[in-house]
Short mmCIF file of C-alpha atoms in Angstrom, two decimals:
data_model
loop_
_atom_site.label_atom_id
_atom_site.label_comp_id
_atom_site.label_asym_id
_atom_site.label_seq_id
_atom_site.Cartn_x
_atom_site.Cartn_y
_atom_site.Cartn_z
CA MET R 1 119.91 13.69 -112.43
CA LYS R 2 118.71 15.40 -109.36
CA VAL R 3 115.44 15.60 -108.84
CA VAL R 4 112.83 17.72 -106.90
CA ILE R 5 109.24 16.52 -105.81
CA ILE R 6 106.86 18.93 -105.15
CA GLY R 7 103.50 17.17 -103.57
CA ALA R 8 103.11 14.21 -101.63
CA GLY R 9 99.83 12.54 -102.49
CA ASN R 10 99.69 8.87 -104.26
CA VAL R 11 101.05 9.98 -107.66
CA ALA R 12 103.78 12.04 -106.27
CA THR R 13 104.71 9.03 -103.56
CA HIS R 14 104.54 6.73 -105.50
CA LEU R 15 106.17 8.18 -108.77
CA ALA R 16 109.17 9.59 -106.16
CA LYS R 17 109.29 5.85 -105.29
CA ALA R 18 109.36 4.50 -108.05
CA LEU R 19 112.16 6.99 -109.43
CA TYR R 20 114.10 6.02 -105.89
CA ALA R 21 114.40 2.94 -107.45
CA THR R 22 115.51 4.00 -110.53
CA ASN R 23 118.90 5.64 -108.53
CA VAL R 24 117.76 8.53 -109.38
CA GLN R 25 118.30 10.92 -107.22
CA ILE R 26 115.08 12.81 -104.60
CA VAL R 27 117.44 15.90 -103.58
CA GLN R 28 113.86 17.66 -101.84
CA VAL R 29 110.66 16.79 -101.23
CA TRP R 30 107.54 19.57 -100.55
CA SER R 31 104.50 19.50 -99.46
CA TYR R 32 101.42 22.02 -97.87
CA HIS R 33 102.37 19.77 -94.19
CA TYR R 34 105.29 19.47 -93.64
CA SER R 35 104.19 16.23 -92.18
CA ASN R 36 103.50 14.51 -95.20
CA ALA R 37 106.99 15.96 -96.83
CA LYS R 38 109.04 14.83 -94.09
CA LEU R 39 107.52 11.27 -94.51
CA LEU R 40 107.55 11.01 -97.81
CA ALA R 41 111.18 12.53 -97.90
CA ASP R 42 112.66 10.05 -95.24
CA GLN R 43 111.79 7.09 -97.81
CA VAL R 44 113.42 8.26 -100.73
CA ASN R 45 116.49 9.65 -98.92
CA ALA R 46 115.46 12.94 -99.67
CA THR R 47 115.35 16.91 -97.75
CA ALA R 48 112.32 17.58 -96.60
CA ILE R 49 111.38 20.95 -96.83
CA GLU R 50 108.99 23.93 -95.04
CA ASP R 51 109.26 26.90 -97.93
CA LEU R 52 109.50 27.13 -101.33
CA THR R 53 111.50 29.66 -101.71
CA ALA R 54 113.87 27.15 -100.00
CA LEU R 55 113.73 24.62 -103.46
CA ASP R 56 117.47 23.73 -104.77
CA LYS R 57 117.63 25.60 -107.74
CA THR R 58 120.41 23.40 -109.24
CA ALA R 59 118.08 21.06 -109.73
CA ASP R 60 117.79 18.97 -112.85
CA ILE R 61 113.70 18.40 -113.10
CA CYS R 62 111.13 19.81 -110.79
CA ILE R 63 108.33 17.59 -110.84
CA ILE R 64 105.04 18.64 -109.58
CA SER R 65 102.52 16.10 -108.48
CA VAL R 66 99.41 18.55 -106.52
CA LYS R 67 95.51 18.94 -107.03
CA ASP R 68 95.04 20.18 -110.33
CA ASP R 69 94.21 23.79 -109.42
CA ALA R 70 96.92 24.48 -107.56
CA ILE R 71 98.98 23.86 -110.39
CA ALA R 72 98.77 27.01 -111.49
CA GLU R 73 99.49 28.93 -107.80
CA ILE R 74 102.47 26.88 -107.99
CA ALA R 75 104.25 27.79 -110.78
CA GLU R 76 103.64 31.25 -110.33
CA GLN R 77 106.55 30.41 -107.40
CA LEU R 78 109.06 29.12 -109.47
CA ILE R 79 110.02 31.27 -111.90
CA ASP R 80 113.61 31.46 -110.73
CA PHE R 81 114.16 27.97 -111.52
CA LYS R 82 116.25 26.97 -113.89
CA GLY R 83 115.52 22.96 -114.25
CA LEU R 84 112.88 21.80 -115.95
CA ILE R 85 109.91 21.90 -114.40
CA VAL R 86 106.74 18.91 -115.32
CA HIS R 87 103.14 18.31 -113.05
CA THR R 88 101.57 14.90 -113.22
CA SER R 89 98.12 16.19 -114.50
CA GLY R 90 96.06 13.61 -116.77
CA SER R 91 93.95 17.59 -117.30
CA VAL R 92 96.22 20.53 -116.94
CA SER R 93 96.86 21.95 -120.16
CA MET R 94 101.30 21.79 -119.92
CA ASP R 95 100.49 25.77 -121.01
CA VAL R 96 99.95 26.68 -117.77
CA PHE R 97 103.67 26.60 -116.45
CA ALA R 98 104.04 29.67 -119.91
CA ASN R 99 104.80 32.66 -117.63
CA SER R 100 106.86 30.90 -115.34
CA SER R 101 109.90 28.69 -117.06
CA SER R 102 111.08 28.11 -120.86
CA ASN R 103 111.60 24.75 -119.64
CA TYR R 104 108.62 22.70 -118.92
CA GLY R 105 106.41 19.60 -120.14
CA VAL R 106 104.24 17.00 -118.56
CA LEU R 107 104.85 13.28 -117.28
CA TYR R 108 101.14 12.69 -117.12
CA PRO R 109 101.32 8.12 -115.68
CA LEU R 110 98.37 6.42 -116.52
CA GLN R 111 96.65 4.96 -113.66
CA THR R 112 95.52 4.68 -110.72
CA PHE R 113 97.60 5.69 -107.19
CA SER R 114 96.63 5.05 -104.05
CA LYS R 115 99.44 5.09 -101.26
CA ASP R 116 98.27 1.42 -99.55
CA LYS R 117 98.69 -0.36 -102.26
CA GLU R 118 101.96 -1.19 -104.23
CA LEU R 119 102.66 -1.15 -107.76
CA SER R 120 105.24 -1.85 -110.70
CA PHE R 121 106.61 2.16 -112.68
CA ALA R 122 107.82 -0.52 -115.79
CA THR R 123 104.21 -1.35 -117.21
CA ILE R 124 101.80 2.31 -117.03
CA PRO R 125 101.88 4.09 -119.74
CA LEU R 126 103.99 7.81 -118.99
CA CYS R 127 102.30 10.58 -120.92
CA VAL R 128 104.96 13.32 -121.73
CA GLU R 129 105.43 16.46 -124.08
CA ALA R 130 107.09 19.48 -123.73
CA SER R 131 107.95 22.53 -124.19
CA ASN R 132 110.32 22.59 -126.65
CA GLU R 133 113.39 19.45 -128.09
CA THR R 134 115.78 19.39 -125.05
CA ALA R 135 112.80 19.31 -122.42
CA LEU R 136 110.93 16.59 -124.62
CA GLN R 137 114.56 14.61 -124.80
CA LEU R 138 115.13 14.90 -120.86
CA VAL R 139 111.49 14.36 -120.30
CA LYS R 140 111.33 11.34 -121.89
CA GLN R 141 115.12 9.76 -120.44
CA LEU R 142 113.34 10.05 -116.70
CA ALA R 143 110.70 8.14 -117.76
CA SER R 144 111.83 5.35 -119.52
CA GLN R 145 113.47 4.98 -116.28
CA LEU R 146 110.49 4.28 -115.23
CA SER R 147 108.26 2.18 -117.72
CA THR R 148 109.01 1.26 -120.89
CA HIS R 149 105.99 2.41 -121.97
CA VAL R 150 106.41 5.95 -122.61
CA VAL R 151 103.95 8.47 -125.60
CA GLU R 152 104.58 11.77 -126.62
CA ILE R 153 100.74 13.16 -126.60
CA ASN R 154 99.71 16.48 -125.74
CA SER R 155 97.26 18.81 -124.02
CA GLU R 156 94.42 18.40 -126.06
CA LYS R 157 94.52 14.33 -126.86
CA ARG R 158 95.84 13.50 -122.95
CA LYS R 159 92.54 15.64 -121.80
CA ILE R 160 90.77 12.81 -123.66
CA LEU R 161 92.68 10.02 -122.12
CA HIS R 162 92.38 11.58 -118.70
CA LEU R 163 88.28 11.68 -118.88
CA ALA R 164 88.34 7.65 -120.92
CA ALA R 165 89.99 6.96 -117.64
CA VAL R 166 87.54 8.24 -115.35
CA PHE R 167 85.12 6.58 -117.43
CA ALA R 168 87.27 2.37 -117.66
CA CYS R 169 88.40 3.32 -114.30
CA ASN R 170 86.42 6.03 -111.48
CA PHE R 171 83.45 4.57 -112.72
CA THR R 172 84.33 1.01 -113.37
CA ASN R 173 85.59 1.03 -109.33
CA HIS R 174 81.77 2.95 -108.74
CA PHE R 175 80.04 0.04 -110.39
CA TYR R 176 82.12 -2.45 -108.71
CA ALA R 177 80.64 -0.37 -105.02
CA LEU R 178 77.33 -0.50 -106.03
CA ALA R 179 77.80 -4.19 -106.51
CA GLU R 180 78.81 -3.96 -103.24
CA GLU R 181 75.69 -2.25 -102.54
CA VAL R 182 73.41 -4.96 -103.73
CA LEU R 183 75.28 -7.49 -101.83
CA ALA R 184 75.14 -6.11 -98.37
CA ALA R 185 71.56 -4.70 -98.72
CA ASN R 186 71.31 -8.75 -98.78
CA GLN R 187 74.00 -9.72 -96.19
CA LEU R 188 76.17 -10.72 -98.66
CA ASP R 189 79.15 -10.46 -98.66
CA PHE R 190 81.79 -8.61 -101.29
CA ASP R 191 84.89 -11.31 -101.55
CA ILE R 192 82.55 -13.75 -103.97
CA LEU R 193 82.70 -11.37 -106.61
CA ARG R 194 86.31 -10.49 -106.55
CA PRO R 195 87.22 -13.32 -109.20
CA LEU R 196 84.88 -11.81 -111.52
CA ILE R 197 85.91 -8.91 -111.53
CA THR R 198 89.66 -9.97 -112.38
CA GLU R 199 88.24 -11.88 -115.21
CA THR R 200 86.12 -9.36 -116.54
CA ALA R 201 89.51 -6.88 -116.48
CA ALA R 202 91.81 -9.95 -118.33
CA LYS R 203 89.07 -10.46 -120.64
CA VAL R 204 90.11 -6.96 -122.59
CA GLN R 205 93.59 -7.49 -121.88
CA HIS R 206 93.77 -9.46 -125.81
CA THR R 207 90.18 -8.00 -127.32
CA LEU R 208 87.34 -4.93 -127.33
CA PRO R 209 84.97 -4.42 -124.98
CA LEU R 210 82.46 -4.55 -127.01
CA THR R 211 82.85 -7.87 -128.10
CA VAL R 212 82.76 -9.06 -125.27
CA GLN R 213 79.98 -7.80 -123.76
CA THR R 214 77.54 -10.56 -122.07
CA GLY R 215 73.93 -10.40 -119.80
CA PRO R 216 70.87 -9.43 -119.82
CA ALA R 217 71.11 -6.16 -121.29
CA ILE R 218 73.34 -7.60 -124.83
CA ARG R 219 71.21 -10.27 -125.28
CA ASN R 220 68.17 -8.16 -124.97
CA ASP R 221 66.60 -10.65 -122.36
CA GLU R 222 64.06 -8.73 -120.95
CA GLN R 223 61.99 -11.24 -118.34
CA THR R 224 65.75 -10.74 -115.96
CA LEU R 225 65.81 -7.23 -116.77
CA LYS R 226 62.37 -7.22 -114.91
CA LYS R 227 63.04 -9.59 -112.67
CA HIS R 228 66.48 -7.38 -111.60
CA GLU R 229 65.16 -3.84 -111.53
CA GLU R 230 62.20 -6.07 -109.34
CA LEU R 231 64.49 -7.07 -106.89
CA LEU R 232 66.08 -3.23 -106.94
CA LEU R 233 62.35 -1.27 -106.13
CA GLN R 234 63.89 -0.90 -102.37
CA GLN R 235 67.14 1.61 -103.81
CA PRO R 236 65.61 4.51 -106.60
CA GLN R 237 69.32 4.95 -106.80
CA LEU R 238 70.13 1.93 -108.46
CA LEU R 239 67.42 0.64 -110.35
CA GLU R 240 67.51 4.40 -111.67
CA ILE R 241 71.67 3.73 -112.82
CA TYR R 242 70.42 -0.41 -113.66
CA LYS R 243 67.87 0.92 -116.75
CA ILE R 244 70.06 3.74 -118.05
CA VAL R 245 73.07 1.59 -118.05
CA SER R 246 71.16 -1.17 -119.30
CA GLU R 247 69.47 0.64 -122.12
CA SER R 248 73.67 2.37 -123.19
CA ILE R 249 74.14 -1.10 -123.79
CA LYS R 250 70.99 -1.83 -126.06
CA LYS R 251 72.53 0.85 -127.83
CA THR R 252 75.48 -1.51 -128.76
CA ARG R 253 74.03 -4.54 -130.11
CA MET F 1 80.05 -40.53 -112.29
CA LYS F 2 78.35 -39.90 -115.36
CA VAL F 3 77.36 -36.85 -116.95
CA VAL F 4 75.20 -35.57 -119.65
CA ILE F 5 75.41 -31.55 -121.29
CA ILE F 6 72.93 -29.25 -122.24
CA GLY F 7 73.36 -26.83 -124.14
CA ALA F 8 77.34 -25.65 -125.85
CA GLY F 9 76.94 -22.51 -125.25
CA ASN F 10 80.02 -20.95 -123.13
CA VAL F 11 79.41 -22.44 -120.45
CA ALA F 12 78.37 -24.87 -121.08
CA THR F 13 81.49 -25.37 -123.33
CA HIS F 14 83.77 -24.64 -120.42
CA LEU F 15 82.04 -26.13 -117.88
CA ALA F 16 82.02 -29.74 -119.95
CA LYS F 17 85.05 -29.31 -120.76
CA ALA F 18 86.92 -28.35 -116.80
CA LEU F 19 84.78 -31.96 -115.47
CA TYR F 20 86.55 -33.91 -118.42
CA ALA F 21 89.70 -32.22 -117.67
CA THR F 22 89.03 -34.11 -114.42
CA ASN F 23 88.33 -37.27 -114.82
CA VAL F 24 84.17 -36.91 -115.15
CA GLN F 25 82.99 -38.73 -117.98
CA ILE F 26 80.50 -36.73 -120.12
CA VAL F 27 78.29 -39.19 -122.11
CA GLN F 28 76.18 -36.74 -124.80
CA VAL F 29 75.82 -33.98 -125.56
CA TRP F 30 72.71 -31.94 -126.43
CA SER F 31 71.51 -28.31 -127.79
CA TYR F 32 69.06 -26.93 -129.72
CA HIS F 33 71.59 -26.97 -132.94
CA TYR F 34 73.65 -30.15 -133.46
CA SER F 35 76.78 -28.59 -134.74
CA ASN F 36 77.21 -27.06 -131.96
CA ALA F 37 76.40 -30.11 -129.83
CA LYS F 38 78.95 -32.69 -131.77
CA LEU F 39 81.36 -29.48 -131.63
CA LEU F 40 81.11 -29.25 -128.24
CA ALA F 41 81.30 -33.40 -127.65
CA ASP F 42 84.63 -33.59 -129.58
CA GLN F 43 86.07 -32.12 -127.16
CA VAL F 44 84.94 -34.13 -124.23
CA ASN F 45 84.74 -37.45 -125.76
CA ALA F 46 81.24 -37.51 -125.69
CA THR F 47 78.23 -38.63 -128.01
CA ALA F 48 76.24 -35.72 -129.59
CA ILE F 49 72.92 -36.16 -129.71
CA GLU F 50 70.01 -35.20 -131.90
CA ASP F 51 67.07 -35.88 -129.95
CA LEU F 52 66.79 -35.20 -126.25
CA THR F 53 64.06 -38.78 -126.20
CA ALA F 54 68.13 -40.02 -126.89
CA LEU F 55 69.83 -39.00 -123.46
CA ASP F 56 70.80 -41.63 -121.37
CA LYS F 57 68.87 -42.66 -118.76
CA THR F 58 71.45 -43.90 -116.54
CA ALA F 59 73.37 -40.80 -116.23
CA ASP F 60 74.19 -39.51 -113.04
CA ILE F 61 73.80 -35.84 -113.52
CA CYS F 62 72.20 -33.54 -116.44
CA ILE F 63 73.43 -31.09 -116.65
CA ILE F 64 71.26 -27.75 -118.19
CA SER F 65 72.59 -24.81 -119.10
CA VAL F 66 71.01 -23.28 -122.16
CA LYS F 67 69.27 -19.26 -122.27
CA ASP F 68 67.10 -18.97 -118.74
CA ASP F 69 63.91 -19.15 -120.62
CA ALA F 70 64.62 -22.20 -122.36
CA ILE F 71 65.31 -24.03 -118.73
CA ALA F 72 61.75 -24.78 -118.31
CA GLU F 73 60.59 -25.80 -121.04
CA ILE F 74 63.92 -28.69 -120.96
CA ALA F 75 63.30 -29.43 -117.54
CA GLU F 76 59.52 -30.95 -119.01
CA GLN F 77 61.04 -33.31 -121.26
CA LEU F 78 63.17 -34.40 -118.33
CA ILE F 79 60.12 -36.61 -117.07
CA ASP F 80 61.92 -39.80 -117.00
CA PHE F 81 65.62 -38.90 -115.79
CA LYS F 82 66.15 -40.92 -112.38
CA GLY F 83 69.95 -38.89 -112.16
CA LEU F 84 69.78 -35.48 -110.89
CA ILE F 85 68.89 -32.37 -112.65
CA VAL F 86 71.00 -29.15 -112.27
CA HIS F 87 70.22 -25.85 -113.95
CA THR F 88 73.35 -23.15 -113.89
CA SER F 89 71.43 -20.06 -114.66
CA GLY F 90 71.78 -17.09 -112.31
CA SER F 91 68.46 -16.21 -111.50
CA VAL F 92 66.40 -19.00 -112.26
CA SER F 93 64.98 -20.03 -108.86
CA MET F 94 65.50 -24.15 -108.49
CA ASP F 95 61.58 -24.52 -108.18
CA VAL F 96 61.56 -24.80 -112.38
CA PHE F 97 62.65 -28.41 -111.84
CA ALA F 98 59.32 -29.12 -109.34
CA ASN F 99 57.10 -30.38 -111.22
CA SER F 100 59.78 -33.09 -113.51
CA SER F 101 62.17 -34.60 -110.89
CA SER F 102 62.52 -35.31 -107.15
CA ASN F 103 66.45 -35.07 -107.05
CA TYR F 104 67.33 -31.09 -108.55
CA GLY F 105 69.40 -28.90 -108.11
CA VAL F 106 71.73 -25.53 -109.51
CA LEU F 107 75.40 -24.74 -110.04
CA TYR F 108 75.73 -21.58 -110.89
CA PRO F 109 79.32 -20.85 -111.81
CA LEU F 110 79.78 -16.87 -110.59
CA GLN F 111 81.82 -16.23 -113.36
CA THR F 112 82.11 -14.28 -117.00
CA PHE F 113 82.17 -16.40 -120.11
CA SER F 114 83.41 -16.17 -123.29
CA LYS F 115 84.49 -19.37 -126.16
CA ASP F 116 87.54 -18.23 -127.15
CA LYS F 117 88.72 -17.46 -123.85
CA GLU F 118 90.38 -19.99 -121.55
CA LEU F 119 90.17 -19.59 -117.25
CA SER F 120 90.81 -21.55 -114.56
CA PHE F 121 87.43 -23.19 -112.79
CA ALA F 122 89.44 -23.36 -109.63
CA THR F 123 88.88 -19.77 -108.27
CA ILE F 124 85.04 -19.48 -109.53
CA PRO F 125 82.68 -19.39 -107.06
CA LEU F 126 80.87 -21.99 -107.40
CA CYS F 127 76.53 -21.59 -106.02
CA VAL F 128 75.00 -25.01 -105.54
CA GLU F 129 71.31 -25.82 -103.47
CA ALA F 130 69.31 -29.28 -103.95
CA SER F 131 65.81 -30.13 -103.43
CA ASN F 132 67.64 -33.02 -100.76
CA GLU F 133 70.42 -33.91 -98.29
CA THR F 134 71.31 -36.55 -101.00
CA ALA F 135 70.90 -34.15 -104.02
CA LEU F 136 72.73 -31.57 -102.55
CA GLN F 137 76.12 -33.90 -101.20
CA LEU F 138 76.21 -35.18 -105.05
CA VAL F 139 76.17 -31.47 -106.79
CA LYS F 140 78.39 -30.72 -104.12
CA GLN F 141 80.30 -33.13 -104.81
CA LEU F 142 80.57 -32.46 -109.12
CA ALA F 143 81.11 -28.50 -108.06
CA SER F 144 83.91 -29.58 -105.66
CA GLN F 145 85.94 -31.29 -108.13
CA LEU F 146 86.31 -27.77 -109.97
CA SER F 147 86.65 -25.54 -107.66
CA THR F 148 88.36 -24.86 -104.02
CA HIS F 149 85.20 -22.53 -103.40
CA VAL F 150 81.78 -24.01 -103.66
CA VAL F 151 79.59 -21.71 -101.63
CA GLU F 152 76.08 -23.60 -100.83
CA ILE F 153 73.16 -20.35 -101.59
CA ASN F 154 69.80 -20.59 -101.71
CA SER F 155 67.83 -19.04 -105.03
CA GLU F 156 67.05 -16.15 -103.44
CA LYS F 157 70.29 -15.33 -102.49
CA ARG F 158 71.72 -16.89 -105.75
CA LYS F 159 69.08 -13.95 -107.82
CA ILE F 160 70.50 -11.14 -106.01
CA LEU F 161 74.41 -12.18 -106.26
CA HIS F 162 73.69 -12.38 -109.99
CA LEU F 163 72.57 -8.99 -110.15
CA ALA F 164 75.25 -7.79 -107.87
CA ALA F 165 77.28 -9.69 -111.12
CA VAL F 166 75.57 -7.67 -113.83
CA PHE F 167 77.05 -4.57 -112.20
CA ALA F 168 80.90 -5.76 -110.89
CA CYS F 169 80.56 -7.45 -114.48
CA ASN F 170 78.63 -6.34 -117.45
CA PHE F 171 78.17 -2.55 -116.30
CA THR F 172 81.94 -2.10 -115.73
CA ASN F 173 82.09 -3.97 -119.49
CA HIS F 174 80.05 -2.01 -120.59
CA PHE F 175 82.05 1.12 -119.06
CA TYR F 176 85.48 -0.57 -120.54
CA ALA F 177 83.26 0.59 -124.18
CA LEU F 178 82.73 3.46 -123.17
CA ALA F 179 85.99 4.74 -122.62
CA GLU F 180 86.83 3.03 -125.90
CA GLU F 181 84.26 5.14 -127.60
CA VAL F 182 85.78 8.19 -126.30
CA LEU F 183 89.06 7.27 -127.12
CA ALA F 184 88.19 6.34 -131.17
CA ALA F 185 86.01 10.01 -131.57
CA ASN F 186 89.72 11.15 -130.62
CA GLN F 187 91.95 8.47 -132.46
CA LEU F 188 93.13 6.97 -130.13
CA ASP F 189 93.75 3.64 -128.89
CA PHE F 190 92.23 1.83 -126.46
CA ASP F 191 95.31 0.07 -125.70
CA ILE F 192 96.61 2.93 -123.12
CA LEU F 193 94.23 2.09 -120.70
CA ARG F 194 94.45 -1.55 -120.81
CA PRO F 195 97.28 -1.43 -117.75
CA LEU F 196 94.78 1.22 -116.31
CA ILE F 197 91.71 -1.70 -116.37
CA THR F 198 93.67 -4.63 -114.45
CA GLU F 199 95.19 -2.62 -112.14
CA THR F 200 91.38 -0.94 -111.34
CA ALA F 201 90.88 -4.11 -110.92
CA ALA F 202 92.85 -6.09 -108.43
CA LYS F 203 92.71 -3.20 -105.97
CA VAL F 204 89.20 -3.98 -105.19
CA GLN F 205 91.17 -8.56 -104.17
CA HIS F 206 92.46 -7.01 -100.90
CA THR F 207 90.08 -3.54 -100.09
CA LEU F 208 87.02 -2.53 -100.68
CA PRO F 209 85.89 -0.27 -103.95
CA LEU F 210 84.63 1.96 -101.54
CA THR F 211 87.75 2.91 -100.25
CA VAL F 212 89.40 2.54 -103.42
CA GLN F 213 87.74 5.48 -105.07
CA THR F 214 89.24 7.50 -106.86
CA GLY F 215 88.61 10.44 -109.52
CA PRO F 216 87.09 13.88 -109.83
CA ALA F 217 84.04 13.65 -108.60
CA ILE F 218 84.80 11.89 -105.15
CA ARG F 219 87.02 14.74 -105.29
CA ASN F 220 84.13 16.84 -106.09
CA ASP F 221 86.38 18.55 -108.35
CA GLU F 222 83.88 21.02 -109.99
CA GLN F 223 86.54 22.30 -112.23
CA THR F 224 87.69 18.70 -113.91
CA LEU F 225 83.79 17.57 -113.87
CA LYS F 226 83.12 20.75 -116.31
CA LYS F 227 85.94 20.16 -117.68
CA HIS F 228 85.34 16.78 -119.00
CA GLU F 229 81.29 17.61 -119.34
CA GLU F 230 82.32 20.45 -122.13
CA LEU F 231 84.51 17.54 -123.47
CA LEU F 232 81.55 15.84 -124.06
CA LEU F 233 78.93 17.83 -125.95
CA GLN F 234 79.24 16.28 -128.83
CA GLN F 235 78.44 13.28 -127.10
CA PRO F 236 75.11 13.92 -125.72
CA GLN F 237 74.53 9.97 -124.58
CA LEU F 238 78.06 9.36 -123.00
CA LEU F 239 77.49 13.27 -121.33
CA GLU F 240 74.50 11.91 -119.50
CA ILE F 241 75.89 8.61 -118.36
CA TYR F 242 78.78 10.98 -117.62
CA LYS F 243 76.77 13.20 -115.17
CA ILE F 244 74.35 10.63 -113.77
CA VAL F 245 77.58 8.22 -112.27
CA SER F 246 79.03 11.02 -110.84
CA GLU F 247 76.32 12.57 -109.05
CA SER F 248 76.29 9.14 -107.65
CA ILE F 249 79.62 9.04 -106.73
CA LYS F 250 79.37 11.91 -104.74
CA LYS F 251 76.71 11.00 -102.77
CA THR F 252 78.99 7.99 -101.41
CA ARG F 253 81.02 10.92 -100.28
#
């Protein structure tokens, strides 16, 4: 299988490297900045290209892994491409390709990627869909080289997954950051919270979060809630969030 | 070392079992409900007692691990106890014991505990303080039997740690629950989010959360933010929280 990669960001980099590791041939990498394309291409034994017109039209799959609002524009430049075109976005409909190709699909890895953090694709849920049965088989074949967790999900449900992921990942990380802010304001180090963060995530691996909620809000421990609010008087933004989230937790009692 | 345990909840249970596993002798367990005391006592080869007046006055340490607002009341009943008295709360000042004893302290495990979830104490940060140097040495000795991460923290800073833990653990778990709610409203299973949750926590084990923030808010991706808000129109509480947290993330850009 010959693959071309469009994009050289976090997702493109992890995906290209994971495919390369399973002996998929990455032939080309393109990115807005040639230097980024070169950086990734060199890691996966591919050629970096400066212009999309140089795209290898004989490749089997073209994976577009760029910013959501750039996908449509790139798709327009791929009308000559005969292989399968997929994007990796959580929130862009598959139909973004409808005017450019008849063989298209989506391969959305439900995971958070940072370039510097290694991770294994083996257990990442890969959400796939495609415009026709042949295309679906091909994207599934590609996906199952990477992960044991391949799920067929349509564009509408994928958008919901992406939204849920914002709550479970992006917002969660922001609360780690808010905790860091609370500590920093009092000359305390974030390091002491790390085992707690690990365990909080570990707990919901085999249970549902609603069943393991702990803390003053779920106990309706007014005394502690009040003490915490007093501690946050000098940080009005944190105080507002503390109150809103505590109220939200109380509603689940 | 002879220890008596007051309380039989999540923290008391984990602590008693961990101490028992390190060959500390647990002599007695008391709880508001005798049946709970009995349940725990049986697991650590101790005697369950029905009345606090039956407390073994020759024990070296009495660990009080009950609801925050019950600690003071229990302390009043321990004026005859000659050993070291400690509680395990994050938010109650050590001075709650000042009228009951001259040997007292705190042993606060900075972790989230659920009875059914096994966990190792070895890496849990144990925050200790005490009323005098001898007491401090004893509580440190006890703590270091359990964990390699023993930190001396005064009552004021401990309260800050507890507040930060609410953000990093309780609030985080609530966002897992909100994600579950988003999925459930669309007949999608929580299971698919679990690898993402694990990785989100893993990421901040070696970096600070501010540096690994991802998602539409930190990119100021107005299009995706708008799409998400539209998806939440039928869930006004989730919509409100989505907006507030996204705004909070944008401020960190």
